[in-house]
Coordinates of C-alpha atoms in Angstrom, one line a residue:
Chain A
M1 CA -47.9 5.3 -21.3
W2 CA -47.0 1.7 -21.5
V3 CA -44.8 -0.6 -23.6
R4 CA -47.0 -3.0 -25.6
H5 CA -44.1 -4.7 -27.5
L6 CA -40.4 -4.5 -26.9
Q7 CA -37.7 -5.9 -29.3
V8 CA -34.0 -5.6 -28.9
V9 CA -31.3 -6.8 -31.4
S10 CA -27.6 -7.1 -30.5
F11 CA -28.3 -5.1 -27.3
R12 CA -25.9 -6.0 -24.4
N13 CA -26.0 -9.8 -24.0
W14 CA -29.1 -10.2 -26.2
A15 CA -28.7 -11.4 -29.8
Q16 CA -32.4 -10.8 -30.0
A17 CA -35.3 -10.6 -27.6
D18 CA -39.0 -10.1 -28.3
L19 CA -41.6 -9.4 -25.7
A20 CA -45.3 -8.7 -25.8
L21 CA -46.3 -6.9 -22.6
R22 CA -49.4 -5.6 -20.9
P23 CA -50.2 -2.6 -18.8
G24 CA -49.9 -2.9 -15.0
P25 CA -47.0 -4.6 -13.1
V26 CA -44.6 -6.7 -15.2
V27 CA -42.0 -8.7 -13.3
L28 CA -38.8 -9.9 -15.1
V29 CA -37.3 -12.7 -13.1
G30 CA -34.1 -14.7 -13.7
R31 CA -30.7 -15.5 -12.2
N32 CA -28.1 -12.8 -12.1
G33 CA -26.3 -12.1 -15.4
E34 CA -29.1 -13.4 -17.6
G35 CA -30.0 -9.9 -18.9
K36 CA -33.1 -8.7 -17.0
T37 CA -31.7 -5.3 -16.3
N38 CA -30.5 -5.1 -19.9
L39 CA -34.1 -5.3 -21.1
V40 CA -35.4 -2.5 -18.9
E41 CA -32.3 -0.5 -19.6
A42 CA -33.3 -0.6 -23.3
V43 CA -36.7 0.9 -22.4
A44 CA -35.1 3.6 -20.3
Y45 CA -32.6 4.3 -23.1
L46 CA -35.5 5.3 -25.4
A47 CA -36.4 8.1 -22.8
T48 CA -33.0 9.6 -22.1
M49 CA -30.8 8.3 -24.9
S50 CA -28.2 7.4 -22.2
S51 CA -27.8 4.5 -19.9
H52 CA -28.0 4.7 -16.1
R53 CA -25.1 2.2 -15.9
V54 CA -22.5 3.4 -18.4
A55 CA -21.4 6.8 -19.8
T56 CA -20.8 5.7 -23.4
D57 CA -22.8 3.7 -25.9
A58 CA -20.1 1.1 -26.8
P59 CA -21.0 -1.3 -23.9
L60 CA -24.6 -1.3 -25.0
V61 CA -23.8 -3.1 -28.3
R62 CA -23.4 -6.9 -28.2
H63 CA -19.8 -8.1 -28.5
G64 CA -19.0 -8.6 -32.2
A65 CA -21.9 -6.5 -33.5
D66 CA -21.6 -3.1 -35.1
Q67 CA -24.9 -1.6 -33.9
A68 CA -27.7 -2.4 -31.5
V69 CA -31.4 -1.8 -32.2
V70 CA -34.2 -1.1 -29.8
R71 CA -37.8 -1.2 -31.1
A72 CA -40.8 -0.5 -28.9
A73 CA -44.4 -0.2 -29.6
L74 CA -45.9 2.1 -26.9
R75 CA -49.5 3.0 -26.1
R76 CA -50.4 6.5 -25.1
G77 CA -54.1 6.6 -24.3
D78 CA -55.7 5.0 -27.4
R79 CA -52.8 5.9 -29.7
E80 CA -49.9 3.8 -30.7
L81 CA -46.3 5.1 -30.8
L82 CA -43.7 3.1 -32.6
V83 CA -40.1 4.0 -31.8
E84 CA -37.1 2.5 -33.4
L85 CA -33.6 3.4 -32.4
E86 CA -30.3 2.3 -33.9
I87 CA -27.4 2.7 -31.5
N88 CA -24.1 3.3 -33.4
P89 CA -21.2 3.8 -31.0
G90 CA -18.9 6.6 -32.1
R91 CA -21.4 7.7 -34.7
A92 CA -24.8 9.4 -34.7
N93 CA -27.7 7.2 -33.6
R94 CA -30.6 6.9 -35.9
V95 CA -34.2 7.2 -34.8
R96 CA -37.5 6.5 -36.5
V97 CA -40.9 7.4 -34.9
N98 CA -44.0 5.8 -36.5
R99 CA -41.7 4.7 -39.4
A100 CA -40.6 8.3 -40.2
P101 CA -36.9 9.1 -39.6
L102 CA -36.1 11.9 -37.2
Q103 CA -33.8 14.5 -38.5
R104 CA -31.9 14.8 -35.2
P105 CA -31.9 11.9 -32.8
R106 CA -32.3 14.3 -29.9
D107 CA -35.8 15.1 -31.2
L108 CA -36.9 11.8 -29.6
L109 CA -36.3 13.2 -26.1
G110 CA -39.5 13.9 -24.2
L111 CA -41.5 11.5 -26.3
V112 CA -41.0 8.3 -24.2
R113 CA -41.2 9.0 -20.5
T114 CA -39.7 6.7 -17.9
V115 CA -38.8 6.9 -14.3
L116 CA -36.1 4.5 -13.3
F117 CA -35.2 3.5 -9.8
A118 CA -32.0 1.4 -9.4
P119 CA -29.4 0.7 -6.7
E120 CA -27.2 3.3 -8.5
D121 CA -29.6 6.0 -7.4
L122 CA -28.0 6.1 -3.9
S123 CA -25.4 8.3 -5.5
L124 CA -28.1 11.0 -6.0
V125 CA -27.9 11.5 -2.2
R126 CA -24.3 10.5 -1.5
G127 CA -22.5 11.0 -4.8
D128 CA -21.0 14.0 -6.6
P129 CA -22.9 17.1 -7.7
T130 CA -22.5 15.7 -11.3
E131 CA -25.1 13.0 -10.5
R132 CA -27.7 15.5 -9.2
R133 CA -27.1 17.9 -12.1
R134 CA -27.7 15.1 -14.6
F135 CA -30.8 14.1 -12.7
L136 CA -32.2 17.6 -12.9
D137 CA -31.2 18.2 -16.5
E138 CA -32.6 14.9 -17.8
L139 CA -35.9 15.6 -16.1
L140 CA -35.9 19.1 -17.5
V141 CA -35.4 17.8 -21.0
T142 CA -38.2 15.2 -20.5
R143 CA -40.6 17.9 -19.5
T144 CA -39.4 20.6 -22.0
P145 CA -37.6 18.9 -24.9
R146 CA -36.4 22.3 -26.3
L147 CA -34.0 22.5 -23.4
A148 CA -32.0 19.6 -24.9
G149 CA -30.6 22.1 -27.4
V150 CA -29.9 24.7 -24.7
R151 CA -28.1 22.1 -22.7
S152 CA -25.9 20.8 -25.5
D153 CA -25.1 24.4 -26.7
Y154 CA -24.2 25.4 -23.2
E155 CA -21.8 22.4 -23.0
R156 CA -20.2 23.4 -26.3
V157 CA -19.7 27.0 -25.3
L158 CA -18.2 25.9 -22.0
K159 CA -15.7 23.7 -23.9
Q160 CA -14.8 26.6 -26.2
R161 CA -14.5 29.0 -23.3
N162 CA -12.4 26.7 -21.2
A163 CA -10.1 26.0 -24.2
L164 CA -9.7 29.8 -24.5
L165 CA -9.0 30.3 -20.8
K166 CA -6.4 27.5 -20.8
T167 CA -4.4 29.1 -23.6
A168 CA -4.9 32.6 -22.4
R169 CA -1.9 32.5 -20.1
M170 CA 0.4 31.9 -23.1
A171 CA -0.8 35.3 -24.3
R172 CA -1.3 34.3 -27.9
G173 CA -2.0 37.7 -29.4
R174 CA -5.5 39.0 -29.2
A175 CA -7.2 35.7 -28.6
I176 CA -8.3 36.7 -25.1
E177 CA -10.3 39.6 -26.6
T178 CA -12.7 37.1 -27.9
L179 CA -13.7 36.0 -24.3
D180 CA -16.5 38.6 -24.3
A181 CA -18.0 37.0 -27.4
W182 CA -18.2 33.6 -25.6
D183 CA -19.4 35.2 -22.4
G184 CA -22.4 36.5 -24.4
H185 CA -23.4 32.9 -25.3
L186 CA -22.6 31.6 -21.9
V187 CA -24.8 34.0 -20.0
A188 CA -27.7 33.7 -22.4
L189 CA -27.7 29.9 -22.4
G190 CA -26.7 29.7 -18.7
G191 CA -29.5 32.0 -17.7
E192 CA -32.1 29.9 -19.5
L193 CA -30.8 26.7 -17.9
L194 CA -30.7 28.2 -14.4
A195 CA -34.3 29.5 -14.7
A196 CA -35.5 26.1 -15.9
R197 CA -33.7 24.3 -13.1
L198 CA -35.0 26.7 -10.4
R199 CA -38.6 26.2 -11.6
L200 CA -38.0 22.4 -11.6
V201 CA -36.7 22.4 -8.1
A202 CA -39.7 24.5 -7.0
D203 CA -42.1 22.1 -8.8
L204 CA -40.4 19.0 -7.4
A205 CA -40.0 20.0 -3.8
P206 CA -43.6 19.5 -2.6
H207 CA -43.7 16.1 -4.3
L208 CA -40.5 15.1 -2.6
A209 CA -41.9 16.1 0.8
S210 CA -45.0 14.0 0.4
A211 CA -43.1 11.1 -1.2
Y212 CA -40.5 11.0 1.6
A213 CA -43.2 11.2 4.2
A214 CA -44.8 8.1 2.7
V215 CA -41.6 6.2 2.4
A216 CA -40.0 7.0 5.8
G217 CA -43.3 6.6 7.7
E218 CA -45.0 8.4 10.6
G219 CA -43.0 10.9 12.5
A220 CA -40.1 11.3 10.1
V221 CA -38.6 14.7 9.5
T222 CA -39.4 16.6 6.4
A223 CA -37.4 16.4 3.2
T224 CA -36.9 19.7 1.3
L225 CA -34.9 20.8 -1.7
G226 CA -32.6 23.8 -2.3
Y227 CA -30.4 24.9 -5.2
A228 CA -26.8 25.9 -4.5
S229 CA -25.5 28.1 -7.3
T230 CA -22.3 29.7 -8.2
V231 CA -24.6 32.6 -9.1
P232 CA -25.8 34.0 -5.7
A233 CA -29.1 35.3 -7.2
A234 CA -30.0 31.7 -8.1
G235 CA -29.9 30.3 -4.6
D236 CA -27.5 29.4 -1.8
G237 CA -28.7 25.9 -1.2
S238 CA -31.0 26.6 1.7
P239 CA -34.4 25.0 1.4
R240 CA -37.1 26.9 -0.4
P241 CA -39.7 28.2 2.0
S242 CA -42.5 25.7 2.0
R243 CA -46.0 26.3 3.1
G244 CA -46.2 24.0 6.2
P245 CA -44.1 24.8 9.3
S246 CA -40.9 22.8 9.0
G247 CA -40.7 19.6 11.1
A248 CA -44.5 19.4 11.4
A249 CA -46.8 17.0 9.6
P250 CA -45.8 16.2 6.0
V251 CA -46.7 18.8 3.5
P252 CA -50.0 17.9 1.8
A253 CA -49.7 16.8 -1.8
L254 CA -51.4 19.7 -3.5
P255 CA -48.6 20.8 -5.8
D256 CA -50.7 22.4 -8.5
A257 CA -52.4 24.8 -6.2
D258 CA -49.5 25.3 -3.9
A259 CA -46.6 25.8 -6.3
L260 CA -47.9 28.8 -8.2
P261 CA -47.2 31.7 -5.8
D262 CA -43.7 30.4 -5.1
A263 CA -43.0 29.8 -8.7
D264 CA -43.9 33.3 -9.6
A265 CA -41.3 34.6 -7.2
L266 CA -38.5 32.9 -9.1
P267 CA -36.1 35.1 -11.0
D268 CA -36.5 34.8 -14.8
A269 CA -33.9 33.9 -17.4
D270 CA -33.0 37.4 -18.2
A271 CA -32.4 38.4 -14.6
L272 CA -30.3 35.3 -14.1
A273 CA -28.3 35.9 -17.2
A274 CA -27.5 39.4 -15.9
A275 CA -26.6 38.0 -12.5
L276 CA -24.4 35.4 -14.2
R277 CA -22.7 38.1 -16.2
D278 CA -21.9 40.2 -13.1
R279 CA -20.5 37.2 -11.4
L280 CA -18.3 36.4 -14.4
V281 CA -16.8 39.9 -14.2
E282 CA -16.1 39.4 -10.5
R283 CA -14.4 36.1 -11.1
R284 CA -12.5 37.0 -14.3
A285 CA -9.1 37.2 -12.6
D286 CA -9.6 33.8 -10.9
E287 CA -10.8 32.3 -14.1
L288 CA -7.7 33.5 -16.0
D289 CA -5.6 32.2 -13.2
R290 CA -7.0 28.7 -13.1
G291 CA -7.9 28.4 -16.7
V292 CA -11.5 27.1 -16.3
T293 CA -15.0 28.6 -16.2
L294 CA -15.8 28.9 -12.5
V295 CA -19.3 30.3 -12.7
G296 CA -22.4 28.8 -14.2
P297 CA -25.0 26.0 -13.9
H298 CA -22.2 23.4 -14.6
R299 CA -20.8 24.0 -11.1
D300 CA -24.1 24.2 -9.2
D301 CA -25.7 21.5 -7.0
L302 CA -29.1 20.3 -5.9
V303 CA -29.1 20.3 -2.1
I304 CA -31.4 17.8 -0.4
H305 CA -32.3 18.7 3.2
L306 CA -33.6 16.4 5.8
G307 CA -35.2 18.3 8.6
P308 CA -32.9 21.1 9.7
G309 CA -29.7 20.1 7.9
P310 CA -28.4 18.9 4.5
A311 CA -28.7 15.2 3.9
K312 CA -25.3 14.7 2.3
G313 CA -22.9 13.6 4.9
F314 CA -25.5 13.5 7.7
A315 CA -28.2 11.2 6.6
S316 CA -27.9 7.5 7.7
H317 CA -27.7 4.8 5.2
G318 CA -31.4 4.0 5.6
E319 CA -32.4 7.7 5.3
S320 CA -30.2 8.0 2.2
W321 CA -32.1 5.1 0.6
S322 CA -35.4 6.6 1.5
L323 CA -34.4 10.0 0.0
A324 CA -33.2 8.4 -3.3
L325 CA -36.5 6.5 -3.5
G326 CA -38.4 9.7 -2.5
L327 CA -36.7 11.6 -5.3
K328 CA -37.7 9.1 -7.9
L329 CA -41.3 8.8 -6.6
A330 CA -41.5 12.6 -6.6
T331 CA -40.3 12.5 -10.3
F332 CA -43.0 10.0 -11.0
A333 CA -45.6 12.2 -9.3
L334 CA -44.5 15.3 -11.1
L335 CA -44.7 13.7 -14.5
R336 CA -48.0 12.2 -13.6
A337 CA -49.2 15.7 -12.6
D338 CA -48.1 16.9 -16.0
G339 CA -50.8 14.7 -17.5
E340 CA -49.4 11.3 -18.3
D341 CA -48.1 8.4 -16.3
P342 CA -44.5 7.6 -17.2
I343 CA -43.3 4.0 -17.4
L344 CA -42.0 3.1 -13.9
I345 CA -38.9 0.9 -13.9
L346 CA -37.7 -0.7 -10.7
D347 CA -34.4 -2.3 -11.3
D348 CA -33.4 -4.8 -8.6
V349 CA -34.5 -2.6 -5.7
F350 CA -37.0 -4.6 -3.7
A351 CA -34.3 -7.0 -2.2
T352 CA -32.6 -4.0 -0.6
L353 CA -35.6 -2.3 0.9
D354 CA -37.2 -2.9 4.3
A355 CA -40.9 -3.8 4.7
G356 CA -42.1 -0.2 5.1
R357 CA -40.4 1.2 2.1
R358 CA -41.4 -1.8 0.0
A359 CA -45.0 -1.2 0.8
A360 CA -44.7 2.5 0.0
L361 CA -43.1 1.7 -3.3
A362 CA -45.5 -1.1 -4.1
T363 CA -48.5 1.3 -3.6
V364 CA -47.2 3.7 -6.3
A365 CA -46.0 0.9 -8.5
R366 CA -49.5 -0.7 -8.4
S367 CA -51.1 2.5 -9.4
A368 CA -48.8 3.2 -12.4
E369 CA -50.1 2.5 -15.9
Q370 CA -47.1 0.1 -16.3
T371 CA -44.3 -0.9 -14.0
L372 CA -41.4 -3.0 -15.1
V373 CA -39.7 -4.8 -12.2
T374 CA -36.6 -6.9 -12.2
A375 CA -35.7 -9.3 -9.5
A376 CA -33.5 -12.4 -9.0
V377 CA -36.3 -14.3 -7.2
L378 CA -40.0 -13.7 -7.3
D379 CA -40.2 -13.8 -3.5
D380 CA -38.4 -10.4 -3.4
V381 CA -41.3 -8.8 -5.2
P382 CA -44.4 -7.7 -3.2
E383 CA -47.4 -9.9 -3.7
E384 CA -49.6 -7.2 -5.3
L385 CA -47.0 -6.6 -8.1
R386 CA -46.8 -10.2 -9.3
G387 CA -48.9 -9.7 -12.4
V388 CA -47.4 -10.6 -15.8
R389 CA -44.2 -12.5 -15.3
V390 CA -41.3 -12.6 -17.8
E391 CA -38.9 -15.4 -17.2
V392 CA -35.4 -14.5 -18.3
G393 CA -32.8 -17.3 -18.7
G394 CA -30.8 -19.3 -21.2
G395 CA -30.7 -16.5 -23.7
A396 CA -34.5 -16.2 -23.9
A397 CA -37.2 -14.1 -22.3
T398 CA -40.6 -15.8 -22.0
V399 CA -43.8 -14.1 -21.1
R400 CA -46.1 -16.0 -18.7
D401 CA -49.4 -14.7 -17.3
G402 CA -49.1 -14.4 -13.5
T403 CA -51.5 -16.0 -11.2
A404 CA -52.4 -12.7 -9.7
S405 CA -53.7 -11.3 -13.0
D406 CA -57.3 -11.2 -14.2
G407 CA -57.3 -14.7 -15.5
G408 CA -59.2 -15.2 -18.7
G409 CA -58.6 -11.7 -20.1
S410 CA -56.6 -12.9 -23.0
D411 CA -56.8 -10.2 -25.6
G412 CA -54.2 -11.0 -28.2
S413 CA -51.5 -8.7 -26.9
V414 CA -50.9 -11.2 -24.1
A415 CA -49.8 -13.9 -26.5
P416 CA -46.0 -14.3 -26.5
S417 CA -44.5 -13.5 -29.8
S418 CA -42.8 -16.2 -31.8
A419 CA -39.3 -15.6 -30.7
A420 CA -40.2 -15.3 -27.0
G421 CA -42.7 -18.1 -27.1
A422 CA -40.3 -20.9 -27.9
P423 CA -38.9 -22.0 -24.6
G424 CA -35.2 -22.6 -24.9
G425 CA -35.5 -21.9 -28.6
G426 CA -32.8 -19.3 -28.4
P427 CA -32.9 -15.7 -29.4
E428 CA -31.2 -16.3 -32.8
E429 CA -34.4 -16.2 -34.8
E430 CA -34.7 -14.1 -37.9
G431 CA -35.7 -10.4 -37.4
R432 CA -38.4 -8.5 -39.2
Chain B
M1 CA -3.2 -3.6 -47.8
Y2 CA -2.3 -3.2 -51.4
E3 CA 1.0 -2.9 -53.3
G4 CA 2.9 0.4 -52.7
A5 CA 1.6 2.8 -55.3
V6 CA -2.1 1.7 -55.0
Q7 CA -2.0 1.9 -51.2
D8 CA -0.4 5.4 -51.4
L9 CA -3.2 6.6 -53.7
I10 CA -5.8 5.2 -51.3
D11 CA -4.1 6.8 -48.3
E12 CA -3.9 10.2 -50.1
L13 CA -7.6 10.1 -51.2
G14 CA -8.6 9.1 -47.7
R15 CA -7.2 12.3 -46.3
L16 CA -9.6 14.3 -48.3
P17 CA -12.6 15.7 -46.5
G18 CA -15.8 13.6 -46.7
V19 CA -13.9 10.6 -48.1
G20 CA -13.7 7.5 -45.9
P21 CA -11.5 4.4 -46.4
K22 CA -14.1 2.6 -48.4
S23 CA -14.7 5.5 -50.8
A24 CA -11.0 6.1 -51.1
Q25 CA -10.6 2.5 -52.2
R26 CA -13.4 2.8 -54.7
I27 CA -12.1 6.0 -56.2
A28 CA -8.5 4.5 -56.4
F29 CA -9.7 1.4 -58.4
H30 CA -11.9 3.6 -60.6
L31 CA -8.8 5.6 -61.5
L32 CA -6.8 2.5 -62.1
A33 CA -9.4 1.3 -64.6
A34 CA -9.9 4.7 -66.3
E35 CA -8.6 5.8 -69.7
S36 CA -5.2 7.5 -69.3
A37 CA -6.5 10.7 -71.0
D38 CA -9.2 11.0 -68.2
V39 CA -6.6 10.6 -65.5
G40 CA -4.3 13.1 -67.3
R41 CA -7.1 15.7 -67.3
L42 CA -7.5 15.2 -63.5
V43 CA -3.8 15.4 -62.9
S44 CA -3.5 18.7 -64.9
A45 CA -6.6 20.1 -63.2
L46 CA -4.9 19.4 -59.8
Q47 CA -1.7 20.9 -61.0
R48 CA -3.3 24.0 -62.4
V49 CA -5.2 24.6 -59.1
Q50 CA -1.9 24.3 -57.3
E51 CA 0.0 26.6 -59.7
E52 CA -2.5 29.2 -60.8
V53 CA -5.1 29.7 -58.1
R54 CA -4.2 32.2 -55.4
F55 CA -6.0 33.9 -52.7
C56 CA -7.1 37.4 -53.6
V57 CA -4.8 40.0 -52.0
T58 CA -7.8 42.2 -51.1
C59 CA -10.6 39.9 -49.9
F60 CA -8.9 36.4 -49.7
N61 CA -11.4 34.8 -52.0
V62 CA -9.9 32.3 -54.4
A63 CA -8.5 34.1 -57.4
E64 CA -6.6 33.5 -60.6
G65 CA -4.1 36.4 -60.4
E66 CA -3.6 39.2 -57.9
Q67 CA -7.2 40.0 -57.3
C68 CA -10.4 37.9 -57.5
R69 CA -13.1 38.5 -60.2
I70 CA -15.3 40.3 -57.7
C71 CA -12.7 42.7 -56.4
R72 CA -11.7 43.6 -60.0
D73 CA -15.3 44.3 -61.1
P74 CA -15.7 48.1 -61.4
R75 CA -19.5 48.0 -61.4
R76 CA -19.7 46.7 -57.8
S77 CA -20.1 49.1 -54.8
D78 CA -17.2 49.8 -52.6
D79 CA -19.5 51.0 -49.8
V80 CA -20.5 47.6 -48.4
I81 CA -18.4 44.7 -47.3
C82 CA -19.9 41.3 -46.6
V83 CA -17.8 39.1 -44.2
V84 CA -17.9 35.4 -44.7
E85 CA -16.0 32.4 -43.3
E86 CA -15.1 30.5 -46.5
P87 CA -14.8 31.1 -50.3
K88 CA -17.7 28.7 -50.8
D89 CA -19.9 31.1 -48.8
V90 CA -19.1 33.8 -51.4
V91 CA -20.3 31.5 -54.1
A92 CA -23.5 30.8 -52.2
I93 CA -24.3 34.5 -51.7
E94 CA -23.4 35.3 -55.3
R95 CA -26.0 32.8 -56.5
T96 CA -28.7 35.0 -54.9
R97 CA -27.6 38.0 -57.1
E98 CA -28.9 40.2 -54.2
F99 CA -25.6 41.6 -53.1
R100 CA -23.6 44.1 -55.2
G101 CA -20.9 45.0 -52.7
R102 CA -17.5 43.4 -52.0
Y103 CA -16.6 40.5 -49.8
H104 CA -14.0 39.6 -47.2
V105 CA -13.2 36.0 -46.5
L106 CA -12.0 35.3 -42.9
G107 CA -10.8 31.8 -43.5
G108 CA -12.8 30.2 -40.7
A109 CA -14.4 31.1 -37.4
I110 CA -13.1 31.6 -33.9
S111 CA -12.9 28.2 -32.2
P112 CA -10.5 27.9 -29.2
I113 CA -10.9 24.1 -29.1
E114 CA -9.3 23.9 -32.6
G115 CA -6.8 26.6 -31.5
I116 CA -8.3 29.2 -33.9
G117 CA -8.2 32.8 -32.6
P118 CA -8.6 36.2 -34.3
D119 CA -4.9 36.1 -35.3
D120 CA -5.4 33.0 -37.3
L121 CA -8.2 34.7 -39.3
R122 CA -8.0 37.6 -41.8
V123 CA -9.2 40.1 -39.1
K124 CA -6.3 42.5 -39.3
E125 CA -6.7 42.8 -43.0
L126 CA -10.4 43.4 -42.6
M127 CA -9.7 46.3 -40.2
T128 CA -7.3 47.8 -42.7
R129 CA -9.9 47.8 -45.4
L130 CA -12.6 49.3 -43.1
M131 CA -10.3 52.1 -42.0
S132 CA -9.5 53.1 -45.6
G133 CA -12.7 55.3 -45.5
A134 CA -14.6 54.1 -48.5
V135 CA -16.7 51.6 -46.6
T136 CA -19.9 52.6 -44.8
E137 CA -21.6 49.3 -44.1
L138 CA -20.4 45.9 -42.8
I139 CA -22.6 42.8 -43.2
I140 CA -21.5 39.9 -41.1
A141 CA -22.5 36.6 -42.8
T142 CA -20.7 34.0 -40.6
D143 CA -22.4 30.7 -40.1
P144 CA -25.4 30.7 -37.7
N145 CA -23.8 28.3 -35.2
L146 CA -22.1 29.0 -31.9
E147 CA -18.7 29.6 -33.4
G148 CA -20.0 31.8 -36.2
E149 CA -22.1 33.8 -33.7
A150 CA -19.1 34.3 -31.4
T151 CA -17.0 35.5 -34.4
A152 CA -19.8 37.9 -35.4
A153 CA -20.1 39.2 -31.8
Y154 CA -16.3 39.7 -31.7
L155 CA -16.2 41.6 -35.0
A156 CA -19.1 43.8 -34.1
R157 CA -17.4 44.9 -30.9
L158 CA -14.1 45.4 -32.7
V159 CA -15.5 47.6 -35.4
A160 CA -17.9 49.6 -33.2
P161 CA -15.5 52.5 -32.7
L162 CA -15.4 53.0 -36.5
G163 CA -19.0 54.2 -36.6
L164 CA -20.1 52.0 -39.5
T165 CA -23.5 50.4 -40.0
V166 CA -23.0 46.8 -38.9
S167 CA -25.6 44.2 -39.5
R168 CA -25.9 40.4 -39.2
L169 CA -27.8 38.2 -41.6
A170 CA -31.2 37.3 -40.4
S171 CA -32.1 33.8 -39.5
G172 CA -35.6 32.5 -39.8
L173 CA -38.0 30.3 -41.7
P174 CA -36.9 28.6 -44.9
V175 CA -38.9 29.9 -47.9
G176 CA -41.4 27.4 -49.2
G177 CA -41.3 25.4 -46.0
D178 CA -43.9 24.5 -43.4
L179 CA -44.2 26.4 -40.2
E180 CA -44.9 23.2 -38.2
Y181 CA -41.6 21.6 -39.2
A182 CA -39.4 24.5 -38.1
D183 CA -37.4 23.7 -35.0
E184 CA -38.0 25.8 -31.9
V185 CA -34.7 27.9 -32.1
T186 CA -35.3 28.9 -35.7
L187 CA -39.0 29.7 -35.1
G188 CA -38.0 31.7 -32.0
R189 CA -35.4 33.7 -34.0
A190 CA -38.0 34.2 -36.7
F191 CA -40.3 35.7 -34.1
E192 CA -37.6 38.0 -32.8
G193 CA -36.7 39.2 -36.3
R194 CA -40.3 39.6 -37.6
R195 CA -41.1 42.4 -40.0
R196 CA -43.8 45.0 -40.3
I197 CA -46.1 44.5 -43.3
D198 CA -46.8 47.8 -45.0
A199 CA -50.4 47.9 -46.1

C-alpha cells in the first residue's frame, strides 16, 4: 500500500499542503519546526485515528480553525482508495471512503495500514505498561478491525464497573447487587481481548527475534516476548517457549510454518473468560476495598526479554533503542506476512541511530512498497533511501525528484500538484 | 447576548435535549414573530402536560389520570409483562401491534457513571407486581447497549427465584436490509439466535 496523493487542510501548522508522491522511499527534509512530522503524522492518523504525539485531537487542528481535514489517495495493488477524514475536536470525526460516508468513523480502522517508528517509541521499552498495551491493541485492531468494538466496549464496562465500586462503600441500597451484571460483560469482553492479545504476542515473537538479530548484529542475545497478566492462565510474563535453544543463533524467520503449533496451544476466549471470572471472585474483597477493577487486560503488560532477563530496567540505552526498532520492524514483517506491505513511516530516527542499526533499518525501508522518512538534513538519511525528496519550508512542501531515482520515469503522478508546485507560493491556495 | 426576556427564553430552550444554542436562538425568534394565538396554544399545551399528565401508578407509563390507557384496557392479558426503559419504548412496541400484555417502565437503565442504580429505577415496584401471582412471563426489552444488557442481566437474576418464564428481545438483522451491510456484532448475534425453519 502506498500514498499517491496527500492533502491536509488546517492540520497542525499547515493551512494547506498538497503532495503527489510515488512508491519507494520518500524523504521529507526541512528545518525543525517547519512541519515535516506533521505531514507523516497525518498519514499515520488515517491508520489509527490517534496521534503518536498527543492524546487528544485538539492540538491537531490549526490554531483558529474549527476542524482539520486529511485526504489521501492510496494505492492497494492496482486499486485506488480515497480516504477523507474530518477531525472535529470534541465531536465525532467524519470519514468518507471512496466518497461514501462511513456510518461510524471507527469503521476506517484496519483499512489504511502504517507502521510508524519515532523517537517516542523508546517508551515501548522503558515506559509504562500503558504504552505497550496501546501498541498491542492498535496492532490488534489493524489486523482484526472487529476488535475496535470489543476494545471500546471493554473500556466502557470498565468505567461503569469502577464507578460502581467507588460508590459501593457508601452502601447506597442495592446498587452493589448489580456488580454481577457488569462482571458478565467484563469477562466476556475481557476474555476475547486477552485471547486476541495472546495470539498476537505469539505471532509477533518470532518476527521480533529475527528483527532484533538483524538490528543488533552478530552475537547479540535473543529478544523474546512474554505476556504478564492479572489472570494467571493468560501468562506470567515469562518468554513463550521458542523453537531454537535460547541464546543460540537467531531464530530463523519462518513465522508462518513455525507459529502454528504454538498458537494452537493458546487458551481460547471462553477459557480465558472463565479464568478471569474466577480471578474476579478471588479479588472481590480487594476490589471493594480499593474501589477499582484490579483484574483484566487493562492491567496487563507485554514483557520484552533480552537473553535471560526482562529488558525493562536492565537493557542499556543502545539495547533499548534496538528493541524499540526491532518491535516496529517486527510489526512491519507481521503485517507484510498478512499479505500487504504497510506504509513505513520513519520519523526523525536516522540521526539517533548508529551505522549498524541504520543499515538494518535502511534494508527494510528500501524493500517496503513506500517509506516516508523525515529528517532535518539529507545527510542523515542513508544513501539508498534518497529517492523522491520533499522539501518542507516556508509554509510549503515541494516535491523534487531525487538524483537516486530512475531518472526519466516521469509518469504524471510525479508532477507536483498546483499548490505544492509553486515555490514560496504559500499554502493558502483554494481547496477543491 | 439579548435583552432579559429574550435571553431567558433562549436559555430555557437551550436546556432542552437535542437543542443547541443556535437552534434555541432560531426557535426563540420564531416564537417572537409568531401569531399570539399560536404561542398561546403552545403555552397551554405545556401547561396541560404539566398539570394533567401523570405517571401511571401501576406501570409508570405516561397517563392522564391514575392509570394509563394500557393498564386500564380489560382486553389485554395480565399474564405477560414487558419491561422497557422509557415511555417512548412503549409507543415503539405498541406500533408493532404484536404485544397484547402489560408494560412496566423502569425510567432508565443501570449506569453507575451517571449514578443510576436499581434503587433509582422502578425495580421494587416491578417485583411487587410480579409477586402478585397473575404474571407468568416477563419479557425484558431494555436497549441492546451495554447499560441495557446489564440491566437485563440484573433483572433476570433478581426474578429467577420466582420461577417465571423470562425472555430477552432478540437482536439480529434488520428486515428489508442487506446482509453485507450488517456490522459484525449484529451479524454474530443473528447467528447465535438463528431459528429452525419448519419445512
